[in-house]
Short mmCIF file of C-alpha atoms in Angstrom, two decimals:
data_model
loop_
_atom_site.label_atom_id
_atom_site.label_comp_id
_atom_site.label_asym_id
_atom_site.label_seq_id
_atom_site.Cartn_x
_atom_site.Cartn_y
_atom_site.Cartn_z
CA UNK D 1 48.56 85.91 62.01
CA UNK D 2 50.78 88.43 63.66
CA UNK D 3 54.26 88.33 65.19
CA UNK D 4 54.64 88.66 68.52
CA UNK D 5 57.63 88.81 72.02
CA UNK D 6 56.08 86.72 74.63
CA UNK D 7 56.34 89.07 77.92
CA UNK D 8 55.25 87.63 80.52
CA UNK D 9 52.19 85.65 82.04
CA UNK D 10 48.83 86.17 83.44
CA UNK D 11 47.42 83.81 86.55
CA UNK D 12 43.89 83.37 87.31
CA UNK D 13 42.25 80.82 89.77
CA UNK D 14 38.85 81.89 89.58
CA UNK D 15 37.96 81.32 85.51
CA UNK D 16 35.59 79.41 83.37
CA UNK D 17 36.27 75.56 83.71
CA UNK D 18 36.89 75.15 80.04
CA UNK D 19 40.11 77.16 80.61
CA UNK D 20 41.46 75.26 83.08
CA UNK D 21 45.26 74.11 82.67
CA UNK D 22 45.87 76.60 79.84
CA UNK D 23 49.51 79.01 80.06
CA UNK D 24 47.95 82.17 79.57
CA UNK D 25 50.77 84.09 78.26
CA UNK D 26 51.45 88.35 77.60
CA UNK D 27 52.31 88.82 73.96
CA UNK D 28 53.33 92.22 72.78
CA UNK D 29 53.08 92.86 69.56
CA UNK D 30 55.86 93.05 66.95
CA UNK D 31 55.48 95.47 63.96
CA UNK D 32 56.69 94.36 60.64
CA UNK D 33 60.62 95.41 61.50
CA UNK D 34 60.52 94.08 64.64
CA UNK D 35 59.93 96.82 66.92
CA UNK D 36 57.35 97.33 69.83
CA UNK D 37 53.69 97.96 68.14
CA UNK D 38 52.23 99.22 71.22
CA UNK D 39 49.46 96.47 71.65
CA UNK D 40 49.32 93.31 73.20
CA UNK D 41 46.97 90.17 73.57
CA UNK D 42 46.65 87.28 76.35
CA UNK D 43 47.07 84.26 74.10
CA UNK D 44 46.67 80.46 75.38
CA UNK D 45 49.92 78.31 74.37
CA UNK D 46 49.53 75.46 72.02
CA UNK D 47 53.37 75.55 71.46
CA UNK D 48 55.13 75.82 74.91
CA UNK D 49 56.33 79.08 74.01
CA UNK D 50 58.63 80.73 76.77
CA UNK D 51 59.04 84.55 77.95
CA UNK D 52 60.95 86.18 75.46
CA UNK D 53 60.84 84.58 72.16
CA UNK D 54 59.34 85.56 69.26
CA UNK D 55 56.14 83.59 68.21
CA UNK D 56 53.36 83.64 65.53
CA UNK D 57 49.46 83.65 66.89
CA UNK D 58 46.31 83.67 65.32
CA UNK D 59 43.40 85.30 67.02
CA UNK D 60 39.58 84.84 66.72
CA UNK D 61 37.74 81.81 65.67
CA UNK D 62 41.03 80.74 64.21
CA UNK D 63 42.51 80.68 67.91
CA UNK D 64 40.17 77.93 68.54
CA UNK D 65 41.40 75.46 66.04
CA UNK D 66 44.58 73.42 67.68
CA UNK D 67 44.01 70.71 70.06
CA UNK D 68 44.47 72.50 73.07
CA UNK D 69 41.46 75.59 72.51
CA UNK D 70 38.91 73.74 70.55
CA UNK D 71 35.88 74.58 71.72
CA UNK D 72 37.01 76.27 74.32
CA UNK D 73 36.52 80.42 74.84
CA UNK D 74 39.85 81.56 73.50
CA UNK D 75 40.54 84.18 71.12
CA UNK D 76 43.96 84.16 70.59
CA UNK D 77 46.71 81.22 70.64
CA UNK D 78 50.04 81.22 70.16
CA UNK D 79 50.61 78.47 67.34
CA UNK D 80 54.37 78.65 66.02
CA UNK D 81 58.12 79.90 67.71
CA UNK D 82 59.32 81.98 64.92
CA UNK D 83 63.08 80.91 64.26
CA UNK D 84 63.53 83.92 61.62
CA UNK D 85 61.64 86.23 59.18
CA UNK D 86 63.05 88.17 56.48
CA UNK D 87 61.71 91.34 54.62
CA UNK D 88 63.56 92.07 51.09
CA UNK D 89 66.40 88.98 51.34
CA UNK D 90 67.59 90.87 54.64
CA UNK D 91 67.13 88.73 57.79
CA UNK D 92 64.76 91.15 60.09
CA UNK D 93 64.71 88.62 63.10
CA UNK D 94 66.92 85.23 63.67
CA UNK D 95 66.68 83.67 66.40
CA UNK Q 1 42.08 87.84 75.04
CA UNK Q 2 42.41 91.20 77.06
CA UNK Q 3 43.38 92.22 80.63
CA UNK Q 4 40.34 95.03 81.48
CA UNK Q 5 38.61 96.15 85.09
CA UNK Q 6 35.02 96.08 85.94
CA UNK Q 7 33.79 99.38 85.72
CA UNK Q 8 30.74 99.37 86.51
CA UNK Q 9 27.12 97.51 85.19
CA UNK Q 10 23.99 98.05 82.21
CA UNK Q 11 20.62 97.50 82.82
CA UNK Q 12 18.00 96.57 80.43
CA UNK Q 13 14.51 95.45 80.73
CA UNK Q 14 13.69 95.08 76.93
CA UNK Q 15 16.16 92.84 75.38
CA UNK Q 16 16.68 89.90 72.74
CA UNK Q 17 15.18 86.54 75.16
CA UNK Q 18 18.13 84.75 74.60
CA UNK Q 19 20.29 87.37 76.91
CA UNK Q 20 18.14 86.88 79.70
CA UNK Q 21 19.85 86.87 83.29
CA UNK Q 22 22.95 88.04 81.95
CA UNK Q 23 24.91 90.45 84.24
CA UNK Q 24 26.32 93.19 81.63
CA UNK Q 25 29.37 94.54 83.23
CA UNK Q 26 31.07 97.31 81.16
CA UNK Q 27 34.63 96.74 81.45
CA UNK Q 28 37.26 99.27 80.97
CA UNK Q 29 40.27 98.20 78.82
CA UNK Q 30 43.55 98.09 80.62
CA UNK Q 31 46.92 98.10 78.68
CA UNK Q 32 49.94 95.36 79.26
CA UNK Q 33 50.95 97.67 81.83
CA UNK Q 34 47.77 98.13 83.88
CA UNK Q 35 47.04 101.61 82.41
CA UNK Q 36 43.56 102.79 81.33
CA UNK Q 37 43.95 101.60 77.70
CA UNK Q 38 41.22 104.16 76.54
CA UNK Q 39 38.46 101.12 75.36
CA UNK Q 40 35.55 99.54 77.10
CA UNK Q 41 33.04 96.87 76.18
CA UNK Q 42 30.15 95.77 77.85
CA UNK Q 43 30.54 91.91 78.72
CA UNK Q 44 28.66 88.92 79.70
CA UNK Q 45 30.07 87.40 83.05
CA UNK Q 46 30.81 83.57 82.99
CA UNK Q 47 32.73 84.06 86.82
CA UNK Q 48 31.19 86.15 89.13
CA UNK Q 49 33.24 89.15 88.77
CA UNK Q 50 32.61 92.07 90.61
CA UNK Q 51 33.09 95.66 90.12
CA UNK Q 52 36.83 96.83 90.58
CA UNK Q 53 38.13 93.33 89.86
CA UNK Q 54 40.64 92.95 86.93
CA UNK Q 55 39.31 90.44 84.53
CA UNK Q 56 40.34 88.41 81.47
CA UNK Q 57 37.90 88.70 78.67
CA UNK Q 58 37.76 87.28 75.22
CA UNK Q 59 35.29 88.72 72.21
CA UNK Q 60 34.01 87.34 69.16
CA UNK Q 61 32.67 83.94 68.54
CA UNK Q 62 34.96 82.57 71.29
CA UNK Q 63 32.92 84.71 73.30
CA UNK Q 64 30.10 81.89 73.39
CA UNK Q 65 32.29 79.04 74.12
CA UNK Q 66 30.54 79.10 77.58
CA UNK Q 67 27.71 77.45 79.40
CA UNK Q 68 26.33 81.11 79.86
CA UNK Q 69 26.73 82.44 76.65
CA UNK Q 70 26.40 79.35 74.09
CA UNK Q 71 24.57 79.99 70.55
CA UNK Q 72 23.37 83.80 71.96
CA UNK Q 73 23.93 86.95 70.50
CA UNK Q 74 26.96 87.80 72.95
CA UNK Q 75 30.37 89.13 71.51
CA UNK Q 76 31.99 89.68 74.65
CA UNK Q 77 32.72 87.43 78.01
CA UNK Q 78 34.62 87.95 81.02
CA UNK Q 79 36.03 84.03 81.29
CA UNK Q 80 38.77 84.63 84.48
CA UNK Q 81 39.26 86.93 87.32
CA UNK Q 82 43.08 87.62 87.43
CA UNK Q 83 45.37 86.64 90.30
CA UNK Q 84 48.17 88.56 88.88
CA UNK Q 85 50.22 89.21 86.36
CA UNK Q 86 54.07 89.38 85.64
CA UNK Q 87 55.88 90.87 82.52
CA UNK Q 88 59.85 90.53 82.85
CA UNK Q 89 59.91 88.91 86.24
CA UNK Q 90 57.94 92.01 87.77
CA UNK Q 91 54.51 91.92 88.90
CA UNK Q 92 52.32 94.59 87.35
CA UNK Q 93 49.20 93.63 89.00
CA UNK Q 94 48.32 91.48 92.09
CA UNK Q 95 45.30 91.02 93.36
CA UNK J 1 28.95 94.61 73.22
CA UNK J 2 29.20 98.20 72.56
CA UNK J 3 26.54 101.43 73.47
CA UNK J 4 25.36 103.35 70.90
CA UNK J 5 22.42 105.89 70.03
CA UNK J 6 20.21 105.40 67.19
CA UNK J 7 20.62 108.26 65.04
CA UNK J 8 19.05 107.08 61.78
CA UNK J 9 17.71 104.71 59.38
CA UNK J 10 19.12 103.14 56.02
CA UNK J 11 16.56 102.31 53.36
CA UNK J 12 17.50 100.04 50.45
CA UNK J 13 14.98 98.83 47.65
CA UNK J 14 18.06 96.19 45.75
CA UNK J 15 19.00 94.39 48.30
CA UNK J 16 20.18 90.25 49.14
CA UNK J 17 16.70 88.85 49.76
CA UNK J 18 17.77 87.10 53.29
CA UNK J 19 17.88 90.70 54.80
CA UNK J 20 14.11 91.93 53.10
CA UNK J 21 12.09 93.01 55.85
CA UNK J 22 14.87 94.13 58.35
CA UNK J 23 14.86 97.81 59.78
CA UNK J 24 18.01 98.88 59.19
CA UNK J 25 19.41 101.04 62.11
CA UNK J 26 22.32 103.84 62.15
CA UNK J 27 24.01 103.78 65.53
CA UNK J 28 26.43 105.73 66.68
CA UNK J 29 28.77 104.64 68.89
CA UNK J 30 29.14 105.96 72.44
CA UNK J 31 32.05 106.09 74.73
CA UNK J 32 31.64 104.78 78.28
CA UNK J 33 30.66 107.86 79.61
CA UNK J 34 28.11 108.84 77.29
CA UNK J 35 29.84 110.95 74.78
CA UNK J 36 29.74 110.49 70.86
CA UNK J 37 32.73 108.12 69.99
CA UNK J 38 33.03 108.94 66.79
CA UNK J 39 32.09 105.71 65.07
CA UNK J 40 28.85 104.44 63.69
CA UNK J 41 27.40 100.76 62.60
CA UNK J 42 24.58 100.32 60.50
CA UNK J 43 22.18 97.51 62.39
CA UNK J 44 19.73 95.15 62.05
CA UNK J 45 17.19 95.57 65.03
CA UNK J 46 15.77 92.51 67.18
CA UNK J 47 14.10 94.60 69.85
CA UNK J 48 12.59 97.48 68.24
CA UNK J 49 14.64 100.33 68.87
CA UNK J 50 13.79 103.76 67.64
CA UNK J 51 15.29 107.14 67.19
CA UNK J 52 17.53 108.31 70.03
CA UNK J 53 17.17 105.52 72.46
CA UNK J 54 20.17 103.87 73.71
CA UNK J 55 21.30 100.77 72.56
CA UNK J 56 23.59 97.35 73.44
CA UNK J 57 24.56 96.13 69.63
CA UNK J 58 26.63 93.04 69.43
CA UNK J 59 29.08 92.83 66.26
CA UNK J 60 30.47 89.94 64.30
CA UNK J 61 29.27 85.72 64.06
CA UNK J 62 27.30 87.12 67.25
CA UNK J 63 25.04 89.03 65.68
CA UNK J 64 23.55 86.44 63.84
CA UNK J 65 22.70 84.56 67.09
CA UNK J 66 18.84 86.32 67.28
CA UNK J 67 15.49 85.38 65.23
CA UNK J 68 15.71 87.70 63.14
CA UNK J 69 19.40 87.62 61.72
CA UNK J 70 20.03 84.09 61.83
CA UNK J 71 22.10 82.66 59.27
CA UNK J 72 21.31 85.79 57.21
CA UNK J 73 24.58 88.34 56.48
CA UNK J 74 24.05 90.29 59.17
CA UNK J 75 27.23 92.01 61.47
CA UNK J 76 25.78 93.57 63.94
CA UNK J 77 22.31 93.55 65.82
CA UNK J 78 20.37 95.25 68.59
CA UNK J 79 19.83 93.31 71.53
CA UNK J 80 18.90 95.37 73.95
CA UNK J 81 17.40 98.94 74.71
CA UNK J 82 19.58 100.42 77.64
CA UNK J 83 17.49 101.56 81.25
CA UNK J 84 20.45 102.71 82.93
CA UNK J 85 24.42 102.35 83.06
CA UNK J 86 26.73 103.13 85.96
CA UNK J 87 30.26 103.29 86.69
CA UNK J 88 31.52 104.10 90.22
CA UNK J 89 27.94 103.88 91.81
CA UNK J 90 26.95 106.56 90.07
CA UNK J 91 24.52 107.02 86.85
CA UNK J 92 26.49 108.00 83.46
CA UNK J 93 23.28 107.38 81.60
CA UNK J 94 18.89 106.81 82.70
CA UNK J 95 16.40 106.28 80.20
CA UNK O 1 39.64 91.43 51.49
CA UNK O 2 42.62 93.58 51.38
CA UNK O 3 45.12 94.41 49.13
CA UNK O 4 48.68 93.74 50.16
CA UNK O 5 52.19 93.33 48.60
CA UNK O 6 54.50 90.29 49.79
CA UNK O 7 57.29 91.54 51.46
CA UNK O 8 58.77 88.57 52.67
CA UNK O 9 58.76 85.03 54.66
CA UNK O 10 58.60 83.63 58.25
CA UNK O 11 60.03 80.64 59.02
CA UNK O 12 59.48 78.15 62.03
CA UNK O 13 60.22 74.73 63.43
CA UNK O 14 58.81 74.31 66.06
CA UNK O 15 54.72 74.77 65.49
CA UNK O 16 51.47 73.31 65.41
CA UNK O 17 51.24 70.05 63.97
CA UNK O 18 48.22 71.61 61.32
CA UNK O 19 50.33 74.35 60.17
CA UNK O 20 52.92 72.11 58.73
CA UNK O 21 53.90 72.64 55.16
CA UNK O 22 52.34 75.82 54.61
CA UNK O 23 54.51 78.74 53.18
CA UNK O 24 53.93 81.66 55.56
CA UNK O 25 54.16 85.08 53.77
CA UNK O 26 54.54 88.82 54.99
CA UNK O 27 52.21 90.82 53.31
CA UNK O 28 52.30 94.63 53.94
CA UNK O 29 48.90 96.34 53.86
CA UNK O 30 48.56 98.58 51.19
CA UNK O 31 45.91 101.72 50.35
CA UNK O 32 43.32 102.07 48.29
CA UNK O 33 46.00 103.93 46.20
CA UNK O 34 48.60 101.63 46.26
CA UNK O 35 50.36 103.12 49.32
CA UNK O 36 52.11 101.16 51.95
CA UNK O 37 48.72 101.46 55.03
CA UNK O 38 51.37 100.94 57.66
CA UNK O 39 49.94 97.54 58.76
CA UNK O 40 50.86 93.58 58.14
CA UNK O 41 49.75 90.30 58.49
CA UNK O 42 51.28 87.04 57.88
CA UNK O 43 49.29 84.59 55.75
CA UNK O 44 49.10 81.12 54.69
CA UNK O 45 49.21 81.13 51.08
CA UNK O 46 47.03 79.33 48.55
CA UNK O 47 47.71 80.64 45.33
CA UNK O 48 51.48 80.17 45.11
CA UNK O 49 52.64 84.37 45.38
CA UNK O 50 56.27 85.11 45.55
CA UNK O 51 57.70 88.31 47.25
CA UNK O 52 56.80 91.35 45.41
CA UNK O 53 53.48 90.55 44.32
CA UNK O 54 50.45 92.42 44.69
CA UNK O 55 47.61 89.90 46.25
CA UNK O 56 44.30 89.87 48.27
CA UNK O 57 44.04 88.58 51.39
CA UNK O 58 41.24 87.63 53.45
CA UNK O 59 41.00 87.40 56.99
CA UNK O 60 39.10 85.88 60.21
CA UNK O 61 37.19 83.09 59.58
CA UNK O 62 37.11 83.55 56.09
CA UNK O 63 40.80 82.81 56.13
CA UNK O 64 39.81 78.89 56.58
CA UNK O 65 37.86 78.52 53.56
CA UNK O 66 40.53 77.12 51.49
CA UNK O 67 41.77 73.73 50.71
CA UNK O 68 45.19 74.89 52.08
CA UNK O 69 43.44 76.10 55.56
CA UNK O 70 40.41 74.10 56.20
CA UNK O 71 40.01 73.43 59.89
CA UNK O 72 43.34 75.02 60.75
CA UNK O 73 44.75 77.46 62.89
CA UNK O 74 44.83 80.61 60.04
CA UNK O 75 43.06 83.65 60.24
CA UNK O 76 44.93 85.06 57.31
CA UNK O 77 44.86 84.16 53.81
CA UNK O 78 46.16 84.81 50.26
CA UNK O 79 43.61 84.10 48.15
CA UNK O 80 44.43 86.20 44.87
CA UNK O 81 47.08 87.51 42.96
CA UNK O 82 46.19 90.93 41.55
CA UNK O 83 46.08 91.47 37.93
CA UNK O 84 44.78 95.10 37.73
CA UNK O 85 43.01 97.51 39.99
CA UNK O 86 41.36 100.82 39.05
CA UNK O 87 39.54 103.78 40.37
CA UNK O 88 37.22 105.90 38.32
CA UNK O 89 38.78 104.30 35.36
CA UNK O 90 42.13 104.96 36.05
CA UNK O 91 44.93 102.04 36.58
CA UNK O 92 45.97 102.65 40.17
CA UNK O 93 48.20 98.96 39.67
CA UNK O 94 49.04 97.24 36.62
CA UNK O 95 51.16 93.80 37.16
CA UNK R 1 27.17 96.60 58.55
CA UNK R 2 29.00 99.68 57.23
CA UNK R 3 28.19 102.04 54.32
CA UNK R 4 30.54 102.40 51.46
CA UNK R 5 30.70 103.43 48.05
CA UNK R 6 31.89 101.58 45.00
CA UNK R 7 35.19 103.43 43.63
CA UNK R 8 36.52 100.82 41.25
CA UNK R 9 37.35 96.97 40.49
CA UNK R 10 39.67 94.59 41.34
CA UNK R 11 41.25 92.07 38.33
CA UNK R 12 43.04 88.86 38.94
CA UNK R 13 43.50 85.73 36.67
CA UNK R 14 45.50 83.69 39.36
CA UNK R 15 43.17 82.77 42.56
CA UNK R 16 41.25 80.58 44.48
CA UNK R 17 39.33 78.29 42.26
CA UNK R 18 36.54 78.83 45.28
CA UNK R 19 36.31 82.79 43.94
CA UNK R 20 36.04 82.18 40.32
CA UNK R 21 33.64 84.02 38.59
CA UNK R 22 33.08 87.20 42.03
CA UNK R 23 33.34 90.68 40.53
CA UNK R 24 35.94 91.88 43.11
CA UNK R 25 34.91 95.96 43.88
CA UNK R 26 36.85 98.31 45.80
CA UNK R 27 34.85 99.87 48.44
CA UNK R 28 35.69 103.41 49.78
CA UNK R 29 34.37 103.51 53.85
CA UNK R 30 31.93 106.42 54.59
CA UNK R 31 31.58 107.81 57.84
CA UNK R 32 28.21 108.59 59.09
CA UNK R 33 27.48 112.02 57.62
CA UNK R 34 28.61 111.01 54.09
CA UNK R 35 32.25 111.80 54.40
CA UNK R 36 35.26 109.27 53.36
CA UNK R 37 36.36 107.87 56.00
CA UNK R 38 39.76 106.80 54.94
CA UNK R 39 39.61 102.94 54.86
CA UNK R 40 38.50 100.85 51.92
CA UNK R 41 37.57 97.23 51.95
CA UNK R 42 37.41 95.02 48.32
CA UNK R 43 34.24 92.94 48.37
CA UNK R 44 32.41 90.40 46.35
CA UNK R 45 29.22 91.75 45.32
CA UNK R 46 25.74 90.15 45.96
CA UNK R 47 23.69 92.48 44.43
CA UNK R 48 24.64 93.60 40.94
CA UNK R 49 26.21 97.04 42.08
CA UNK R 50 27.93 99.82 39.85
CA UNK R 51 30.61 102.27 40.22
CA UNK R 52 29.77 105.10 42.27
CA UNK R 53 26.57 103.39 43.78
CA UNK R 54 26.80 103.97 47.25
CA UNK R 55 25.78 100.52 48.81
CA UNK R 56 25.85 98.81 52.52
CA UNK R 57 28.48 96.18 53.11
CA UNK R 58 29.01 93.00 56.14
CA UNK R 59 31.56 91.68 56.94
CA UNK R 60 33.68 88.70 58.78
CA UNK R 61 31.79 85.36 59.20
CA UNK R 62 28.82 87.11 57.92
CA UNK R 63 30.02 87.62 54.47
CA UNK R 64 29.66 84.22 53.84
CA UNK R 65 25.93 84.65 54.27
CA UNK R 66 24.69 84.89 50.83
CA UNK R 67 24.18 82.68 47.89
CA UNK R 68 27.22 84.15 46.14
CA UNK R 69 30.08 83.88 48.69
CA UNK R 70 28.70 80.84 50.87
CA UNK R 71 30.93 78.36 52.18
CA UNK R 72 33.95 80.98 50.45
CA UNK R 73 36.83 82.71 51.69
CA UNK R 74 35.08 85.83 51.20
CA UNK R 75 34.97 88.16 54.53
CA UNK R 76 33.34 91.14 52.76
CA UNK R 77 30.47 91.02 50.55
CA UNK R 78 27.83 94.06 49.29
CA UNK R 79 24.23 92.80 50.20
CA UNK R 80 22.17 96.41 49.46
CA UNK R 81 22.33 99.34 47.49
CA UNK R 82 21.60 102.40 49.47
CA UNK R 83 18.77 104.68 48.48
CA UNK R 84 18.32 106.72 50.81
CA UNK R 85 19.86 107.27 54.93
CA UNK R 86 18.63 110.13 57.22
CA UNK R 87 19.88 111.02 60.70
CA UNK R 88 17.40 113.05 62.78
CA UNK R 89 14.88 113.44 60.04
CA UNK R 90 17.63 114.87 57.85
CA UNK R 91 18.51 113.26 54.62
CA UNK R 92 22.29 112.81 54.59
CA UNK R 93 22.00 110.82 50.85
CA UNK R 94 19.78 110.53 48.39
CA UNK R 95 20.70 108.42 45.45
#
């Protein structure tokens, strides 16, 4: 899994049925200290994750295994709101 | 999954059966901010897109989580053609 | 799915029996407008690609969804032999 | 697999259901020669590593073939703790 | 697949009960023309390879694809030993 700042959203009303009624949400990705990475994936929510916090996702066939993407063609899916990490006993991110 | 545009199409006349039909699009790789991310791949269109249309695409196995593209050699879809998008309350793309 | 160019073969006498019998294929990976992009995948072939054509290779669980690679430990496959691409309306590559 | 040393934790309340009870480590990527690669992931862990530890990981799919992950959303996991690892019969690591 | 060569071993006492018993090798990346190309993977082997052998490697999903690492959480595995590639009817190895 990687960390993640949910940025913002992505509509679509033209899309593949299986899709339909998913929050397609704009994750950038965090690096390890909690800056920018540069990168960025469109994840699916299975968490009701809102723009700003920090969240964990999985991507792959992994994305596909919570209730809301089985089966379904996602890739990435946003599956925990991280309330803090910590690298070396020092608190990197709290929420 | 990723934000790309349709760039333009492939054409091949021998090819695995299974992949029969397909439209190939190749699809240019846009960043979060609708920049030319430097990346393409050539997809298998579950919507209709056309050329010039930003898409949503996801890769891998979730890539054949559609009617179009179930149990066939396909590691890339385009699954939604995108409305818009919004990253801090701005829009960076509308249709 | 990516473009490449068969540049080469792999030949292996020790090898996991599942995979005796393939034709092992070194592609190079191509950009979108036909120039060398620096990477290369070795490939099973499913539609009898040779030496310099260009080629549609699909990567990952996908490319074990043809004849000749199912459930064998196979990454990535040939699945088609490229006629023509074009971006803009106009030709970037023509058999 | 990779090689990785635990750098720290995540923590998070609110998450999917089938994560629940899993430890969730930050593992910085390391080189062949025992260098931090630059890169991170954060994996379930099924082998009980503490921070400072040297383990493999594996990732994708491969990630769910543990008792701890089976069927869940995890496309990282900790599936060793290293011992020893040498090149050309030297010790790069030695626990 | 990719092509590799077998730089050294991998020891650990505490894993996976799913693992026990995989030789664990560390696998330098070659680029096409023979040349490290920086990365490294650590694989289970399928096929009884040595140090220094210069072998071909899957990975992902279609790792798990051999007698050895079925069913596993194994997302690399060695399934040939190289003896020979050429690129434009030029040997580039030779074992």
């Amino acid at each position: 899994m990687l960390l993640g700042r949910v940025a913002g959203t992505v509509v679509s009303s033209r899309k593949e049925p299986l899709i339909e009624g998913w929050k397609l949400l704009l994750v950038r990705q965090l690096d390890a200290d909690n800056h920018d990475a540069g990168g960025y994936v469109v994840a699916a929510d299975a968490v009701g994750a809102g723009v700003g916090e920090v969240v964990l996702y999985a991507t792959g066939s992994s994305a596909r295994q919570t209730e809301t993407t089985r089966d379904r063609p996602c890739d990435a899916v946003i599956m925990a709101i991280v309330d803090t990490w910590e690298i070396g006993g020092r608190d990197v991110y709290r929420k």
